[in-house]
Tab-separated table of C-alpha atoms in Angstrom:
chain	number	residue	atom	x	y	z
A	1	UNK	CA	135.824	198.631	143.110
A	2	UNK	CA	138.351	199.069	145.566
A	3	UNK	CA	137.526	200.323	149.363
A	4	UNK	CA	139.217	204.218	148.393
A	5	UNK	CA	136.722	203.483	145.534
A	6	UNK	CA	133.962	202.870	147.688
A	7	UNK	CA	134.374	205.297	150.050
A	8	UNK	CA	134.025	208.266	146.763
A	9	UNK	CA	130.777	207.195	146.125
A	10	UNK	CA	127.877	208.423	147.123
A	11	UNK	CA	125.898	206.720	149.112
A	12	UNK	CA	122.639	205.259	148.008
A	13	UNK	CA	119.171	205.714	149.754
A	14	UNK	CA	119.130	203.590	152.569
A	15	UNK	CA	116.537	202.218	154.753
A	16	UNK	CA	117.679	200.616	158.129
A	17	UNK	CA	115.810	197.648	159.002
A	18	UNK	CA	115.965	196.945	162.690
A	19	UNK	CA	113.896	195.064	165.333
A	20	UNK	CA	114.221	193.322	168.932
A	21	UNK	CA	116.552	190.253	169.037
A	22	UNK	CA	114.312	187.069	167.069
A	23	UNK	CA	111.512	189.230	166.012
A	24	UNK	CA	111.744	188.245	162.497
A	25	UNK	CA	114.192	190.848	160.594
A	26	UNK	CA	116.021	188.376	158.216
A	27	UNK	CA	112.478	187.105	157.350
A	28	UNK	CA	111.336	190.297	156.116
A	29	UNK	CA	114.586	191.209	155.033
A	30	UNK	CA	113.932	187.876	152.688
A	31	UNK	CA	111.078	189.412	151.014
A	32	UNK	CA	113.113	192.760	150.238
A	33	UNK	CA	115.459	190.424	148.449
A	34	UNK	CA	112.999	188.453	146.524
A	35	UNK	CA	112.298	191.972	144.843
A	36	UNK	CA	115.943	192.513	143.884
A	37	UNK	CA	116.862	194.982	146.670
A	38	UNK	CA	120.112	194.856	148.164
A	39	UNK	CA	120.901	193.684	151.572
A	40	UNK	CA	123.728	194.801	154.053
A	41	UNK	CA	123.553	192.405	157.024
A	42	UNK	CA	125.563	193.431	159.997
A	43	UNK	CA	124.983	190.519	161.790
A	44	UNK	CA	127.378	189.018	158.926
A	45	UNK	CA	129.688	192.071	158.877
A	46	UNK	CA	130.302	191.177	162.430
A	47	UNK	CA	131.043	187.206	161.780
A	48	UNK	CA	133.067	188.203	158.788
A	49	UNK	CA	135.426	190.304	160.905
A	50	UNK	CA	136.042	188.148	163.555
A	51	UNK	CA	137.043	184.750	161.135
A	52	UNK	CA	139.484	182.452	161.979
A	53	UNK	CA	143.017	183.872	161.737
A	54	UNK	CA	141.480	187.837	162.052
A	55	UNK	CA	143.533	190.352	164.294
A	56	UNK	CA	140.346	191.351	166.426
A	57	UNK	CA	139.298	187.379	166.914
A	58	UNK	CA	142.954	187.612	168.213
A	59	UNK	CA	142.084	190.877	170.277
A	60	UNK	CA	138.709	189.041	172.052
A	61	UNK	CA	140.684	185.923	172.874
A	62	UNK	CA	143.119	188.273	174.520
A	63	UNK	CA	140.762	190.038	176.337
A	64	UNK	CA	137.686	187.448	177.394
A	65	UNK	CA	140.147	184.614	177.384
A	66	UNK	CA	141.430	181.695	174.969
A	67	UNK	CA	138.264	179.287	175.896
A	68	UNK	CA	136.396	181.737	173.545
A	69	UNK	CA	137.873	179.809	170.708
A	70	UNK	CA	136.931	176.974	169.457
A	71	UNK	CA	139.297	173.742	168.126
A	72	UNK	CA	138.990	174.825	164.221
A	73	UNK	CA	140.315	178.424	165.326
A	74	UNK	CA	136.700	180.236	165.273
A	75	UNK	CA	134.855	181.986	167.842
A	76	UNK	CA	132.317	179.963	170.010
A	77	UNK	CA	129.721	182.146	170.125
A	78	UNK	CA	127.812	180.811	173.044
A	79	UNK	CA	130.831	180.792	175.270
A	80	UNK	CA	131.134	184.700	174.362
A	81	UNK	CA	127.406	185.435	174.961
A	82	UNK	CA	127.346	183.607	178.227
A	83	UNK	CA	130.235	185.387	178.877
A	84	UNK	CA	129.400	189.260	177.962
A	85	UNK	CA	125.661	188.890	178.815
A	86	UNK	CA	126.420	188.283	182.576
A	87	UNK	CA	123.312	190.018	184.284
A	88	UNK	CA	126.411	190.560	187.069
A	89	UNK	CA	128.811	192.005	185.385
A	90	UNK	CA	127.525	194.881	182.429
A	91	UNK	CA	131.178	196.048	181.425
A	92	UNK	CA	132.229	193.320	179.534
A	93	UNK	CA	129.416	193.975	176.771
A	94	UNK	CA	130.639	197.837	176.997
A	95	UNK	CA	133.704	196.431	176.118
A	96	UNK	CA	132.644	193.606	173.680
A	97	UNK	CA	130.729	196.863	172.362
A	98	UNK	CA	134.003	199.377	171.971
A	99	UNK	CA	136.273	196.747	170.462
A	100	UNK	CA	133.450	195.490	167.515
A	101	UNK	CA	131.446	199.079	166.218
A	102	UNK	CA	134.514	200.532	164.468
A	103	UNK	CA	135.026	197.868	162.262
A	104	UNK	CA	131.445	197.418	161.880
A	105	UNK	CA	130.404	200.785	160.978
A	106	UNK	CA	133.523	200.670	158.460
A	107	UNK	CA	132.376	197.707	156.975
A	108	UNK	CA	128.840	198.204	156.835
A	109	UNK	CA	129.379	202.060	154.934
A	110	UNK	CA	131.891	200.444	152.625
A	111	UNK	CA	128.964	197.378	151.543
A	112	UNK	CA	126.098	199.773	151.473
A	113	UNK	CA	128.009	202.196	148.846
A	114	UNK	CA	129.218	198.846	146.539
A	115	UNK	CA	126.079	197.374	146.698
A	116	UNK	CA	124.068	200.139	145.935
A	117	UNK	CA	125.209	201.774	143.354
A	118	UNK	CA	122.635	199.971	140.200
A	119	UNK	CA	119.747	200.306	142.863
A	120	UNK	CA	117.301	202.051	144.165
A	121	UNK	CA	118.082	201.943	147.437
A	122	UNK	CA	119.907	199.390	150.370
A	123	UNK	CA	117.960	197.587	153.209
A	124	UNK	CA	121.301	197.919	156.232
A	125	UNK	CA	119.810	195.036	158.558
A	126	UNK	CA	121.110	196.611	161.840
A	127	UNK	CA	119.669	195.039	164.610
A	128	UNK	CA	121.583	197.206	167.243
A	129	UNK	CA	120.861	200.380	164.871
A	130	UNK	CA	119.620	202.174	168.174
A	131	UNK	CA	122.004	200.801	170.687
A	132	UNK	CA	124.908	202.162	168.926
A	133	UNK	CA	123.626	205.026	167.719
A	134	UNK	CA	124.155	204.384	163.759
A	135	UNK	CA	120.865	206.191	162.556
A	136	UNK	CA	123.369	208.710	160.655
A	137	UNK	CA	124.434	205.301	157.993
A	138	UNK	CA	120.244	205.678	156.709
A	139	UNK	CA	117.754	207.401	155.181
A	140	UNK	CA	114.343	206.158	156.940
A	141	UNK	CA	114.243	203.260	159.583
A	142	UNK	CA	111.472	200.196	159.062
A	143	UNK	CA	111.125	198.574	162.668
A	144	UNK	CA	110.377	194.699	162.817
A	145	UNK	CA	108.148	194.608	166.009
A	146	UNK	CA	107.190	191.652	167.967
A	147	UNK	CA	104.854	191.157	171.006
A	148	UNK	CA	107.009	190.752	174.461
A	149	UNK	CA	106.030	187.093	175.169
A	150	UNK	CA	106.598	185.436	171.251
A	151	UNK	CA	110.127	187.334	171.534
A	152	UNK	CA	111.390	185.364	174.597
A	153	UNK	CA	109.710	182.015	173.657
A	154	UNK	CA	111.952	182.560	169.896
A	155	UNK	CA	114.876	183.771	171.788
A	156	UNK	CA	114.950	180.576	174.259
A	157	UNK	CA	114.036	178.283	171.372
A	158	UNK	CA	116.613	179.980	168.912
A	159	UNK	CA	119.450	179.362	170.904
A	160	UNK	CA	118.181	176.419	173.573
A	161	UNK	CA	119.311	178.827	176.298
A	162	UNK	CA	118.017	179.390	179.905
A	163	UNK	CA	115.018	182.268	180.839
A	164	UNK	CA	117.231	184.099	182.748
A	165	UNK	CA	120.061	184.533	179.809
A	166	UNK	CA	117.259	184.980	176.583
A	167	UNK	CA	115.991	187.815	179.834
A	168	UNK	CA	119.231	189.581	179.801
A	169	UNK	CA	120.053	189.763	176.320
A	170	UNK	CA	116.425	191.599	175.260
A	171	UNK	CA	116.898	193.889	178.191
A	172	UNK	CA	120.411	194.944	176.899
A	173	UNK	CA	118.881	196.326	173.784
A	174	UNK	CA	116.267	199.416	173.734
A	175	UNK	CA	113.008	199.021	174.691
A	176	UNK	CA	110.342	197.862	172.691
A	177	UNK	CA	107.948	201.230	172.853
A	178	UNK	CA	111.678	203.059	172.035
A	179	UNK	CA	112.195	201.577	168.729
A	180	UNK	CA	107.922	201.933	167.731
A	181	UNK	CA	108.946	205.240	168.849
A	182	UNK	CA	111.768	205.796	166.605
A	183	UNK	CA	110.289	204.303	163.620
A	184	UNK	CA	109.420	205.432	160.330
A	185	UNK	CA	107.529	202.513	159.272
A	186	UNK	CA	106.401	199.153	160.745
A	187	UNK	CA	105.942	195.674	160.273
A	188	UNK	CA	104.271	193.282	162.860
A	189	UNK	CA	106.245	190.723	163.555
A	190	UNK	CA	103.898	186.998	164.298
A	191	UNK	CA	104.079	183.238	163.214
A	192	UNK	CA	101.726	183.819	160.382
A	193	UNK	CA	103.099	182.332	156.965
A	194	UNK	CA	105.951	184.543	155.757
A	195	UNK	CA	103.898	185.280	152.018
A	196	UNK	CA	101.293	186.931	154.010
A	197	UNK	CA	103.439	190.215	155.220
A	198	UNK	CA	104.887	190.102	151.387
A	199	UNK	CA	101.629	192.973	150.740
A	200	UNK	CA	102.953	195.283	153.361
A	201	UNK	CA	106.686	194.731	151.893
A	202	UNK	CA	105.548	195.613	148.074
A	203	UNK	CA	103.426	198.789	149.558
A	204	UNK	CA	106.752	199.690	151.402
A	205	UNK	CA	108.974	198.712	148.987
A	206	UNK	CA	107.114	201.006	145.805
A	207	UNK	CA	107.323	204.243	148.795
A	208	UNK	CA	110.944	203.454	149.044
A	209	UNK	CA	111.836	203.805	145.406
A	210	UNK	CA	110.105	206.978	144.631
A	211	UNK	CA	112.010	208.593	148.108
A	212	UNK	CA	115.056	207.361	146.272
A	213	UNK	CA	113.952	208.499	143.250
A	214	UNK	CA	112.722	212.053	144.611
A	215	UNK	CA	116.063	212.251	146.749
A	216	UNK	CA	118.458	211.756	143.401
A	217	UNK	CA	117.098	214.728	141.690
């Protein structure tokens, strides 16, 4: 199927899975998987669009400079985040921000419709779901949630950066108390063994096939 294909489909049932920055999403996003549902990541959609040799890797080079690329051609990714998470300077995420989404949100629509169409429904990972306003692409919104101070030790530890930087890149995103807001369901997010949340995914997973099932008919 074909992306004019694609697009004539109808879209599945989807349930966006979002969260803070390192408050466990592809973990739980794991479990969803081990069941045989179907998951859009666009945290990948993002790396896929930007591969070596891509017009927009082209278009952030020309526009953040030429040291955001590495040797091999691909995007150094720390040099960019140092770069557009500048406590200092907030345009240059706006911008980062204005020249990424479109392709994005046509990626992510295009993957949700192919990949659901022999299931029940999609889990979109969409970490920035809020932040860019996507909650038209799903159906009902499961929030990863994670107490403030186990977020910024996994942030810091994640990607061996500084305080101040793991500081400036939670604060970029909603608040916390926004997303529990927001949600439709929940999952708490904690450095217990991954198996033990997989209870809470099966109850959540068996409501999300009979909404699919009783928004089909």
């Amino acid at each position: 199927m074909d992306t004019t294909e694609a697009e004539n489909q109808k879209k599945p049932f989807v349930v966006g899975l979002t969260g803070g920055i390192a408050c466990g999403k592809s973990s739980i996003a794991s479990l969803f998987a081990s069941l045989g549902v179907p998951v859009v990541d666009a945290d990948k959609v993002a790396r896929d669009i930007v591969d070596v040799g891509s017009p927009l890797l082209k278009i952030l080079a020309s526009e953040f400079g030429a040291d955001i690329i590495n040797e091999d051609g691909s995007l150094n990714r720390r040099k960019l985040r140092e770069i557009v998470f500048d406590p200092n300077d907030k345009e240059k995420l706006l911008v980062l921000n204005s020249l990424m989404a479109p392709a994005i949100h046509k990626e992510l629509k295009r993957q949700i419709v192919l990949k659901g169409q022999n299931a029940d429904y999609v889990i979109a990972m969409i970490p920035l779901l809020f932040e860019h306003k996507l909650e038209f692409l799903v159906d009902r919104v499961l929030v990863v949630d994670v107490d403030d101070d186990l977020q910024l030790k996994r942030v810091i530890a994640r990607d061996n950066i500084s305080a101040e930087l793991a500081r400036s890149m939670i604060e970029n995103q909603v608040s916390r108390e926004y997303r529990v807001k927001k949600a439709d369901d929940l999952i708490e997010s904690d450095d217990s063994p991954l198996d033990k949340k997989l209870n809470v995914v099966l109850k959540l997973h068996n409501e999300y096939k009979q909404l699919s099932s009783q928004t089909n008919n």
